[in-house]
mmCIF file of C-alpha atoms and ligand atoms in Angstrom:
data_model
loop_
_atom_site.group_PDB
_atom_site.id
_atom_site.type_symbol
_atom_site.label_atom_id
_atom_site.label_comp_id
_atom_site.label_asym_id
_atom_site.label_seq_id
_atom_site.Cartn_x
_atom_site.Cartn_y
_atom_site.Cartn_z
ATOM 1 C CA UNK A 1 89.674 136.988 103.763
ATOM 2 C CA UNK A 2 89.895 137.010 100.474
ATOM 3 C CA UNK A 3 88.486 133.129 98.797
ATOM 4 C CA UNK A 4 91.300 130.882 97.585
ATOM 5 C CA UNK A 5 91.430 128.568 94.923
ATOM 6 C CA UNK A 6 92.789 125.313 95.374
ATOM 7 C CA UNK A 7 93.106 122.377 93.143
ATOM 8 C CA UNK A 8 92.263 119.000 95.852
ATOM 9 C CA UNK A 9 93.573 115.676 93.800
ATOM 10 C CA UNK A 10 91.589 112.928 95.444
ATOM 11 C CA UNK A 11 94.618 110.124 94.802
ATOM 12 C CA UNK A 12 93.513 106.868 94.878
ATOM 13 C CA UNK A 13 93.511 103.711 97.791
ATOM 14 C CA UNK A 14 92.899 105.555 101.146
ATOM 15 C CA UNK A 15 93.175 109.008 99.127
ATOM 16 C CA UNK A 16 89.254 109.311 98.899
ATOM 17 C CA UNK A 17 88.638 108.856 102.249
ATOM 18 C CA UNK A 18 90.803 111.241 103.415
ATOM 19 C CA UNK A 19 90.599 114.072 100.899
ATOM 20 C CA UNK A 20 87.156 114.000 101.541
ATOM 21 C CA UNK A 21 87.622 114.137 105.367
ATOM 22 C CA UNK A 22 90.581 116.621 105.043
ATOM 23 C CA UNK A 23 88.140 118.737 103.119
ATOM 24 C CA UNK A 24 85.276 118.178 105.466
ATOM 25 C CA UNK A 25 87.804 119.233 108.511
ATOM 26 C CA UNK A 26 89.133 122.419 106.411
ATOM 27 C CA UNK A 27 85.562 123.831 105.381
ATOM 28 C CA UNK A 28 84.482 123.713 108.861
ATOM 29 C CA UNK A 29 87.101 125.785 110.220
ATOM 30 C CA UNK A 30 87.041 129.560 108.774
ATOM 31 C CA UNK A 31 89.054 129.063 106.378
ATOM 32 C CA UNK A 32 88.294 130.382 102.478
ATOM 33 C CA UNK A 33 88.891 127.977 100.456
ATOM 34 C CA UNK A 34 87.074 127.245 97.214
ATOM 35 C CA UNK A 35 88.340 123.372 96.131
ATOM 36 C CA UNK A 36 88.787 122.402 92.801
ATOM 37 C CA UNK A 37 87.955 118.602 92.653
ATOM 38 C CA UNK A 38 90.753 116.367 90.829
ATOM 39 C CA UNK A 39 89.743 113.385 90.405
ATOM 40 C CA UNK A 40 92.837 110.692 90.071
ATOM 41 C CA UNK A 41 92.237 107.054 89.245
ATOM 42 C CA UNK A 42 94.987 105.132 87.580
ATOM 43 C CA UNK A 43 93.399 102.173 86.873
ATOM 44 C CA UNK A 44 90.638 103.290 85.235
ATOM 45 C CA UNK A 45 92.921 106.430 82.993
ATOM 46 C CA UNK A 46 95.284 106.674 81.531
ATOM 47 C CA UNK A 47 98.512 108.108 83.780
ATOM 48 C CA UNK A 48 99.027 110.915 80.827
ATOM 49 C CA UNK A 49 95.375 111.864 80.926
ATOM 50 C CA UNK A 50 95.725 112.365 84.879
ATOM 51 C CA UNK A 51 98.850 114.153 84.815
ATOM 52 C CA UNK A 52 97.302 116.635 82.659
ATOM 53 C CA UNK A 53 94.460 117.497 84.324
ATOM 54 C CA UNK A 54 96.094 117.819 87.231
ATOM 55 C CA UNK A 55 98.887 119.876 85.599
ATOM 56 C CA UNK A 56 96.338 122.516 83.842
ATOM 57 C CA UNK A 57 94.282 122.576 87.422
ATOM 58 C CA UNK A 58 97.717 123.486 89.858
ATOM 59 C CA UNK A 59 98.769 125.839 86.882
ATOM 60 C CA UNK A 60 95.227 127.938 87.131
ATOM 61 C CA UNK A 61 95.474 127.535 91.567
ATOM 62 C CA UNK A 62 99.366 127.654 91.871
ATOM 63 C CA UNK A 63 98.277 126.020 94.791
ATOM 64 C CA UNK A 64 97.666 121.790 95.190
ATOM 65 C CA UNK A 65 96.288 119.533 98.447
ATOM 66 C CA UNK A 66 97.317 116.482 96.792
ATOM 67 C CA UNK A 67 96.014 112.541 98.028
ATOM 68 C CA UNK A 68 98.435 109.704 97.089
ATOM 69 C CA UNK A 69 98.095 107.978 94.123
ATOM 70 C CA UNK A 70 99.462 103.984 93.664
ATOM 71 C CA UNK A 71 102.350 103.188 91.326
ATOM 72 C CA UNK A 72 102.924 99.228 90.775
ATOM 73 C CA UNK A 73 105.985 97.957 92.363
ATOM 74 C CA UNK A 74 108.396 96.673 89.579
ATOM 75 C CA UNK A 75 106.505 96.729 86.646
ATOM 76 C CA UNK A 76 103.595 98.850 84.803
ATOM 77 C CA UNK A 77 103.042 102.242 84.719
ATOM 78 C CA UNK A 78 105.517 104.914 86.174
ATOM 79 C CA UNK A 79 104.960 106.933 89.507
ATOM 80 C CA UNK A 80 102.607 109.721 88.709
ATOM 81 C CA UNK A 81 103.856 111.655 91.509
ATOM 82 C CA UNK A 82 107.271 111.870 90.750
ATOM 83 C CA UNK A 83 105.956 112.777 87.071
ATOM 84 C CA UNK A 84 104.144 115.404 88.638
ATOM 85 C CA UNK A 85 107.189 116.884 90.594
ATOM 86 C CA UNK A 86 109.234 116.594 88.006
ATOM 87 C CA UNK A 87 106.908 118.010 85.394
ATOM 88 C CA UNK A 88 106.104 120.759 87.389
ATOM 89 C CA UNK A 89 109.295 121.011 88.740
ATOM 90 C CA UNK A 90 108.692 121.065 92.001
ATOM 91 C CA UNK A 91 112.477 120.580 93.358
ATOM 92 C CA UNK A 92 111.828 120.765 97.282
ATOM 93 C CA UNK A 93 110.196 118.221 98.856
ATOM 94 C CA UNK A 94 109.528 119.964 102.502
ATOM 95 C CA UNK A 95 108.772 117.202 105.240
ATOM 96 C CA UNK A 96 108.508 118.378 108.801
ATOM 97 C CA UNK A 97 108.164 116.449 111.857
ATOM 98 C CA UNK A 98 107.630 117.382 115.381
ATOM 99 C CA UNK A 99 106.922 115.719 118.633
ATOM 100 C CA UNK A 100 103.321 115.309 118.481
ATOM 101 C CA UNK A 101 100.920 115.371 121.979
ATOM 102 C CA UNK A 102 100.896 111.737 122.922
ATOM 103 C CA UNK A 103 102.425 110.242 120.640
ATOM 104 C CA UNK A 104 105.937 108.736 119.835
ATOM 105 C CA UNK A 105 107.882 105.665 119.057
ATOM 106 C CA UNK A 106 108.104 102.483 121.020
ATOM 107 C CA UNK A 107 111.417 103.489 122.087
ATOM 108 C CA UNK A 108 113.007 106.786 124.142
ATOM 109 C CA UNK A 109 113.672 109.655 121.745
ATOM 110 C CA UNK A 110 114.425 112.971 122.324
ATOM 111 C CA UNK A 111 112.067 115.915 121.544
ATOM 112 C CA UNK A 112 112.095 115.563 117.899
ATOM 113 C CA UNK A 113 111.664 118.829 115.344
ATOM 114 C CA UNK A 114 113.101 118.710 112.395
ATOM 115 C CA UNK A 115 112.708 118.879 108.631
ATOM 116 C CA UNK A 116 113.628 117.181 105.695
ATOM 117 C CA UNK A 117 114.482 119.454 102.655
ATOM 118 C CA UNK A 118 114.682 116.916 100.308
ATOM 119 C CA UNK A 119 115.649 117.459 96.325
ATOM 120 C CA UNK A 120 112.630 115.754 94.114
ATOM 121 C CA UNK A 121 113.073 116.337 90.344
ATOM 122 C CA UNK A 122 117.035 114.392 90.068
ATOM 123 C CA UNK A 123 119.074 111.666 91.522
ATOM 124 C CA UNK A 124 118.101 107.882 91.612
ATOM 125 C CA UNK A 125 114.009 109.118 90.544
ATOM 126 C CA UNK A 126 115.500 111.314 87.410
ATOM 127 C CA UNK A 127 113.336 107.701 85.413
ATOM 128 C CA UNK A 128 116.848 107.006 83.438
ATOM 129 C CA UNK A 129 116.213 103.236 83.651
ATOM 130 C CA UNK A 130 117.538 100.481 80.995
ATOM 131 C CA UNK A 131 117.311 96.516 81.281
ATOM 132 C CA UNK A 132 118.302 94.211 78.715
ATOM 133 C CA UNK A 133 116.891 91.109 78.098
ATOM 134 C CA UNK A 134 116.464 90.488 81.753
ATOM 135 C CA UNK A 135 120.132 89.904 82.442
ATOM 136 C CA UNK A 136 121.413 93.445 83.040
ATOM 137 C CA UNK A 137 119.619 96.399 84.404
ATOM 138 C CA UNK A 138 121.165 99.921 84.804
ATOM 139 C CA UNK A 139 118.987 103.125 86.539
ATOM 140 C CA UNK A 140 120.875 106.331 86.269
ATOM 141 C CA UNK A 141 121.877 108.576 89.490
ATOM 142 C CA UNK A 142 121.581 111.837 87.620
ATOM 143 C CA UNK A 143 122.976 114.724 89.871
ATOM 144 C CA UNK A 144 123.561 118.406 88.356
ATOM 145 C CA UNK A 145 125.298 121.265 89.935
ATOM 146 C CA UNK A 146 122.015 123.775 88.849
ATOM 147 C CA UNK A 147 119.529 121.147 90.289
ATOM 148 C CA UNK A 148 121.971 120.674 93.891
ATOM 149 C CA UNK A 149 122.624 124.639 94.110
ATOM 150 C CA UNK A 150 118.724 125.113 93.994
ATOM 151 C CA UNK A 151 117.795 122.771 96.637
ATOM 152 C CA UNK A 152 120.706 123.586 98.732
ATOM 153 C CA UNK A 153 119.863 127.648 98.743
ATOM 154 C CA UNK A 154 116.188 126.657 99.580
ATOM 155 C CA UNK A 155 117.117 124.447 102.656
ATOM 156 C CA UNK A 156 119.418 127.547 103.861
ATOM 157 C CA UNK A 157 116.684 129.923 102.925
ATOM 158 C CA UNK A 158 114.412 128.035 104.937
ATOM 159 C CA UNK A 159 116.625 127.345 107.890
ATOM 160 C CA UNK A 160 117.114 131.262 108.193
ATOM 161 C CA UNK A 161 113.386 131.978 107.733
ATOM 162 C CA UNK A 162 112.450 129.599 110.626
ATOM 163 C CA UNK A 163 115.598 131.152 112.613
ATOM 164 C CA UNK A 164 117.365 127.418 112.516
ATOM 165 C CA UNK A 165 121.015 127.337 113.207
ATOM 166 C CA UNK A 166 122.269 124.086 111.647
ATOM 167 C CA UNK A 167 121.599 122.240 108.583
ATOM 168 C CA UNK A 168 122.835 118.443 108.084
ATOM 169 C CA UNK A 169 123.857 117.477 104.191
ATOM 170 C CA UNK A 170 123.620 114.025 103.742
ATOM 171 C CA UNK A 171 125.659 112.147 101.553
ATOM 172 C CA UNK A 172 127.605 108.853 100.676
ATOM 173 C CA UNK A 173 130.433 110.900 98.987
ATOM 174 C CA UNK A 174 133.166 108.197 100.738
ATOM 175 C CA UNK A 175 131.372 105.663 97.755
ATOM 176 C CA UNK A 176 129.557 107.838 95.603
ATOM 177 C CA UNK A 177 132.523 110.551 94.958
ATOM 178 C CA UNK A 178 131.099 112.028 91.812
ATOM 179 C CA UNK A 179 127.200 112.120 92.049
ATOM 180 C CA UNK A 180 126.980 112.329 96.304
ATOM 181 C CA UNK A 181 130.548 114.581 96.175
ATOM 182 C CA UNK A 182 128.736 117.123 93.609
ATOM 183 C CA UNK A 183 126.122 117.101 95.844
ATOM 184 C CA UNK A 184 127.862 117.586 98.381
ATOM 185 C CA UNK A 185 130.604 120.338 97.274
ATOM 186 C CA UNK A 186 127.875 122.529 96.147
ATOM 187 C CA UNK A 187 126.196 122.225 99.553
ATOM 188 C CA UNK A 188 129.236 123.654 100.960
ATOM 189 C CA UNK A 189 129.692 126.292 98.489
ATOM 190 C CA UNK A 190 125.642 127.725 99.457
ATOM 191 C CA UNK A 191 126.562 127.478 103.027
ATOM 192 C CA UNK A 192 129.422 130.602 102.525
ATOM 193 C CA UNK A 193 126.418 132.389 101.895
ATOM 194 C CA UNK A 194 125.154 131.948 105.193
ATOM 195 C CA UNK A 195 127.829 132.813 108.519
ATOM 196 C CA UNK A 196 124.979 132.224 110.772
ATOM 197 C CA UNK A 197 123.876 128.975 109.606
ATOM 198 C CA UNK A 198 126.205 126.162 110.423
ATOM 199 C CA UNK A 199 126.569 122.975 107.736
ATOM 200 C CA UNK A 200 126.938 119.881 109.251
ATOM 201 C CA UNK A 201 127.738 116.658 107.210
ATOM 202 C CA UNK A 202 126.461 113.300 107.773
ATOM 203 C CA UNK A 203 126.804 110.409 105.378
ATOM 204 C CA UNK A 204 123.439 108.294 104.906
ATOM 205 C CA UNK A 205 123.990 105.155 107.148
ATOM 206 C CA UNK A 206 124.954 106.548 109.611
ATOM 207 C CA UNK A 207 122.451 109.913 109.809
ATOM 208 C CA UNK A 208 119.801 106.785 109.972
ATOM 209 C CA UNK A 209 121.417 105.671 113.484
ATOM 210 C CA UNK A 210 121.661 108.995 114.702
ATOM 211 C CA UNK A 211 117.921 109.710 113.945
ATOM 212 C CA UNK A 212 117.141 106.934 115.698
ATOM 213 C CA UNK A 213 119.421 107.675 118.773
ATOM 214 C CA UNK A 214 119.539 111.774 118.625
ATOM 215 C CA UNK A 215 116.760 112.832 116.847
ATOM 216 C CA UNK A 216 116.668 116.393 118.774
ATOM 217 C CA UNK A 217 120.177 117.044 117.535
ATOM 218 C CA UNK A 218 118.660 117.880 114.109
ATOM 219 C CA UNK A 219 117.102 120.962 112.624
ATOM 220 C CA UNK A 220 117.090 120.915 108.849
ATOM 221 C CA UNK A 221 118.328 117.772 106.863
ATOM 222 C CA UNK A 222 119.306 118.313 103.430
ATOM 223 C CA UNK A 223 119.136 115.362 101.035
ATOM 224 C CA UNK A 224 119.562 114.411 97.673
ATOM 225 C CA UNK A 225 116.333 112.449 96.824
ATOM 226 C CA UNK A 226 116.228 108.542 98.277
ATOM 227 C CA UNK A 227 117.875 109.297 100.891
ATOM 228 C CA UNK A 228 115.570 112.338 102.040
ATOM 229 C CA UNK A 229 112.611 109.542 100.848
ATOM 230 C CA UNK A 230 114.084 107.102 103.441
ATOM 231 C CA UNK A 231 114.857 109.180 106.479
ATOM 232 C CA UNK A 232 111.460 111.571 106.283
ATOM 233 C CA UNK A 233 109.680 107.795 106.562
ATOM 234 C CA UNK A 234 112.311 107.352 109.316
ATOM 235 C CA UNK A 235 111.485 110.461 111.010
ATOM 236 C CA UNK A 236 107.533 109.961 110.528
ATOM 237 C CA UNK A 237 108.209 107.288 112.773
ATOM 238 C CA UNK A 238 109.644 108.940 115.542
ATOM 239 C CA UNK A 239 106.451 111.014 115.486
ATOM 240 C CA UNK A 240 103.567 108.351 115.724
ATOM 241 C CA UNK A 241 103.886 106.598 112.135
ATOM 242 C CA UNK A 242 103.288 107.532 108.767
ATOM 243 C CA UNK A 243 99.633 108.161 109.611
ATOM 244 C CA UNK A 244 100.444 111.766 110.697
ATOM 245 C CA UNK A 245 103.341 113.069 108.958
ATOM 246 C CA UNK A 246 102.693 116.086 106.464
ATOM 247 C CA UNK A 247 104.796 117.732 103.773
ATOM 248 C CA UNK A 248 104.937 119.784 100.480
ATOM 249 C CA UNK A 249 106.499 120.167 97.263
ATOM 250 C CA UNK A 250 107.865 123.202 96.559
ATOM 251 C CA UNK A 251 108.761 124.990 93.046
ATOM 252 C CA UNK A 252 109.698 128.791 92.459
ATOM 253 C CA UNK A 253 106.229 129.606 91.816
ATOM 254 C CA UNK A 254 103.547 126.420 92.594
ATOM 255 C CA UNK A 255 103.382 124.522 95.290
ATOM 256 C CA UNK A 256 101.726 120.765 95.802
ATOM 257 C CA UNK A 257 101.010 119.844 99.580
ATOM 258 C CA UNK A 258 100.818 116.236 100.022
ATOM 259 C CA UNK A 259 101.475 113.474 103.100
ATOM 260 C CA UNK A 260 104.187 111.353 103.190
ATOM 261 C CA UNK A 261 102.639 108.268 103.202
ATOM 262 C CA UNK A 262 101.230 106.574 100.231
ATOM 263 C CA UNK A 263 97.740 105.287 99.350
ATOM 264 C CA UNK A 264 97.869 102.339 102.014
ATOM 265 C CA UNK A 265 96.252 99.451 99.270
ATOM 266 C CA UNK A 266 95.928 96.999 102.611
ATOM 267 C CA UNK A 267 93.891 99.525 104.333
ATOM 268 C CA UNK A 268 91.933 100.975 101.867
ATOM 269 C CA UNK A 269 88.147 101.593 101.703
ATOM 270 C CA UNK A 270 87.578 100.049 105.151
ATOM 271 C CA UNK A 271 87.421 103.986 106.934
ATOM 272 C CA UNK A 272 90.374 102.727 109.286
ATOM 273 C CA UNK A 273 92.856 105.475 107.362
ATOM 274 C CA UNK A 274 94.174 108.383 109.305
ATOM 275 C CA UNK A 275 93.459 111.556 108.129
ATOM 276 C CA UNK A 276 96.206 113.709 110.125
ATOM 277 C CA UNK A 277 98.778 113.229 107.305
ATOM 278 C CA UNK A 278 96.875 114.974 104.887
ATOM 279 C CA UNK A 279 94.846 117.028 107.360
ATOM 280 C CA UNK A 280 98.320 118.194 108.506
ATOM 281 C CA UNK A 281 99.371 118.839 104.926
ATOM 282 C CA UNK A 282 96.603 121.329 104.719
ATOM 283 C CA UNK A 283 97.549 123.143 107.792
ATOM 284 C CA UNK A 284 100.805 123.663 105.603
ATOM 285 C CA UNK A 285 98.753 124.617 102.844
ATOM 286 C CA UNK A 286 96.519 127.357 104.914
ATOM 287 C CA UNK A 287 99.784 129.318 106.365
ATOM 288 C CA UNK A 288 101.491 129.300 102.863
ATOM 289 C CA UNK A 289 98.370 131.024 101.365
ATOM 290 C CA UNK A 290 98.349 133.414 104.402
ATOM 291 C CA UNK A 291 95.500 132.038 105.963
ATOM 292 C CA UNK A 292 97.285 131.196 109.484
ATOM 293 C CA UNK A 293 94.012 131.604 112.036
ATOM 294 C CA UNK A 294 92.772 128.930 110.166
ATOM 295 C CA UNK A 295 95.428 126.703 110.586
ATOM 296 C CA UNK A 296 96.195 127.485 113.905
ATOM 297 C CA UNK A 297 92.676 126.344 115.004
ATOM 298 C CA UNK A 298 92.808 123.529 113.128
ATOM 299 C CA UNK A 299 96.235 122.409 114.667
ATOM 300 C CA UNK A 300 94.324 123.408 117.948
ATOM 301 C CA UNK A 301 91.641 120.527 117.463
ATOM 302 C CA UNK A 302 93.895 118.367 116.790
ATOM 303 C CA UNK A 303 96.371 119.130 119.934
ATOM 304 C CA UNK A 304 92.810 118.280 121.633
ATOM 305 C CA UNK A 305 91.757 115.421 120.103
ATOM 306 C CA UNK A 306 95.285 113.462 120.116
ATOM 307 C CA UNK A 307 95.471 114.992 123.905
ATOM 308 C CA UNK A 308 92.130 113.256 125.298
ATOM 309 C CA UNK A 309 93.121 110.166 123.279
ATOM 310 C CA UNK A 310 89.841 108.442 123.183
ATOM 311 C CA UNK A 311 89.016 109.128 119.107
ATOM 312 C CA UNK A 312 92.011 107.483 117.226
ATOM 313 C CA UNK A 313 92.559 105.557 114.402
ATOM 314 C CA UNK A 314 94.033 101.808 114.371
ATOM 315 C CA UNK A 315 97.916 103.372 113.732
ATOM 316 C CA UNK A 316 97.584 105.849 116.774
ATOM 317 C CA UNK A 317 96.782 102.936 118.707
ATOM 318 C CA UNK A 318 93.090 103.785 118.638
ATOM 319 C CA UNK A 319 89.532 101.840 117.159
ATOM 320 C CA UNK A 320 87.793 104.646 115.838
ATOM 321 C CA UNK A 321 87.154 105.210 112.190
ATOM 322 C CA UNK A 322 88.459 107.956 109.793
ATOM 323 C CA UNK A 323 84.468 109.235 110.273
ATOM 324 C CA UNK A 324 84.690 108.619 113.601
ATOM 325 C CA UNK A 325 88.147 111.378 113.944
ATOM 326 C CA UNK A 326 87.265 113.885 111.628
ATOM 327 C CA UNK A 327 83.482 114.527 113.554
ATOM 328 C CA UNK A 328 85.804 114.562 116.569
ATOM 329 C CA UNK A 329 88.060 116.843 115.604
ATOM 330 C CA UNK A 330 85.505 119.309 113.880
ATOM 331 C CA UNK A 331 83.438 119.106 117.260
ATOM 332 C CA UNK A 332 86.402 121.235 118.642
ATOM 333 C CA UNK A 333 86.167 123.852 115.655
HETATM 334 P P1 NAI B 401 102.113 103.097 102.404
HETATM 335 O O1 NAI B 401 102.806 104.653 102.923
HETATM 336 O O2 NAI B 401 100.882 103.586 101.503
HETATM 337 O O3 NAI B 401 102.026 102.568 103.031
HETATM 338 C C1 NAI B 401 102.812 101.548 104.593
HETATM 339 C C2 NAI B 401 102.184 101.350 105.886
HETATM 340 O O4 NAI B 401 101.429 102.299 106.597
HETATM 341 C C3 NAI B 401 101.034 100.585 105.483
HETATM 342 O O5 NAI B 401 101.168 99.579 105.668
HETATM 343 C C4 NAI B 401 99.721 101.667 105.723
HETATM 344 O O6 NAI B 401 98.617 100.779 105.834
HETATM 345 C C5 NAI B 401 99.900 102.368 106.850
HETATM 346 N N1 NAI B 401 99.860 103.691 106.383
HETATM 347 C C6 NAI B 401 100.011 104.664 105.582
HETATM 348 N N2 NAI B 401 99.142 105.879 105.044
HETATM 349 C C7 NAI B 401 98.482 105.691 106.601
HETATM 350 C C8 NAI B 401 97.528 106.016 106.863
HETATM 351 N N3 NAI B 401 97.074 107.291 106.656
HETATM 352 N N4 NAI B 401 96.822 105.639 108.145
HETATM 353 C C9 NAI B 401 97.127 104.561 108.764
HETATM 354 N N5 NAI B 401 98.029 103.609 108.095
HETATM 355 C C10 NAI B 401 98.728 104.173 107.232
HETATM 356 O O7 NAI B 401 103.461 102.750 101.719
HETATM 357 P P2 NAI B 401 103.884 101.377 100.317
HETATM 358 O O8 NAI B 401 102.816 100.334 100.888
HETATM 359 O O9 NAI B 401 105.297 101.393 100.402
HETATM 360 O O10 NAI B 401 103.186 102.182 99.189
HETATM 361 C C11 NAI B 401 101.447 102.343 98.558
HETATM 362 C C12 NAI B 401 101.288 102.537 97.153
HETATM 363 O O11 NAI B 401 101.669 103.875 98.050
HETATM 364 C C13 NAI B 401 102.520 102.066 96.290
HETATM 365 O O12 NAI B 401 101.989 102.085 95.284
HETATM 366 C C14 NAI B 401 103.432 103.818 96.195
HETATM 367 O O13 NAI B 401 104.349 103.164 95.378
HETATM 368 C C15 NAI B 401 102.195 104.547 96.524
HETATM 369 N N6 NAI B 401 102.734 106.060 97.235
HETATM 370 C C16 NAI B 401 102.586 107.177 96.491
HETATM 371 C C17 NAI B 401 102.886 108.232 97.439
HETATM 372 C C18 NAI B 401 102.474 109.296 97.033
HETATM 373 O O14 NAI B 401 101.670 109.480 95.651
HETATM 374 N N7 NAI B 401 102.770 110.572 97.455
HETATM 375 C C19 NAI B 401 104.402 108.116 98.007
HETATM 376 C C20 NAI B 401 103.957 107.110 98.973
HETATM 377 C C21 NAI B 401 104.029 105.456 98.192
#
């Protein structure tokens, strides 16, 4: 098997801890990965310098595995993660959630096996914002037919390749008749090219409730940027929380895999962060670079650790450290 070059963007907050853990586990499997380490610390360096470093590495390797990067709330620098997705046109954010052994919410939820396919470059995250004298603020929700077509086609192609039967388009087109109306109308148009896959439609607030009551009824959620961001965190809550939920940002040629969660400043530097969200993003990465055996080995080792329930980080109800969980997984490889 040929060695594959992958950019490992370490991130900040819990990023360095979980990317170190993920790298150790992947390197202990049969995977053949040649890591290009890209360090990112927005508190020490200018954002543009970090963005340029991430972009040049990913353009060279075509595949990234990325730790989370902090964005200050309300003021300060803009999100480097959002900028990276936009600059590389990583228009599809794919976030699968599937019931994991022994994990789940504190209430009865059915078997969960759904994937959020979120539009990743426009909508309310287009970054067009104005404020006048602290009295007036406006954030533009930008929706284009071209962008909506790309993400709808991606969702249906993904459904086809995964042999899924239903795509649920999420919207608020009853109120946002123009922007969400365009998104929904485009999804309806694209769905006609896929007669074997049903197009289901849900208003976003109802969707949030349905995911709590009947998550087993859903397969692929096709969502505009903001709704997809929120509902994918909700979905992560159905399988054990943010600590275990993986994801990938797909463009036409480039892909950056990253966990759903952020930099978790409240637990950073304490060696208690759960590395499974990033590790499971790494499993998606290994399948993507055609190393399914290594992906399967790591998945089996994670299942064993979850089944045993002896070594778990605090977010999963245990009291083990990141390092102990990492060592336990490596022990099964
Ligand atoms: P967060 O996902 O970082 O944390 C939310 C809660 O989940 C916290 O209590 C945290 O401790 C917990 N948590 C998250 N990941 C965990 C893990 N691996 N193990 C155990 N517990 C975990 O979300 P929050 O607090 O909204 O954002 C913090 C920062 O992260 C912000 O600056 C935000 O902009 C950034 N962020 C970055 C993302 C990225 O780079 N892709 C995505 C989301 C947020």
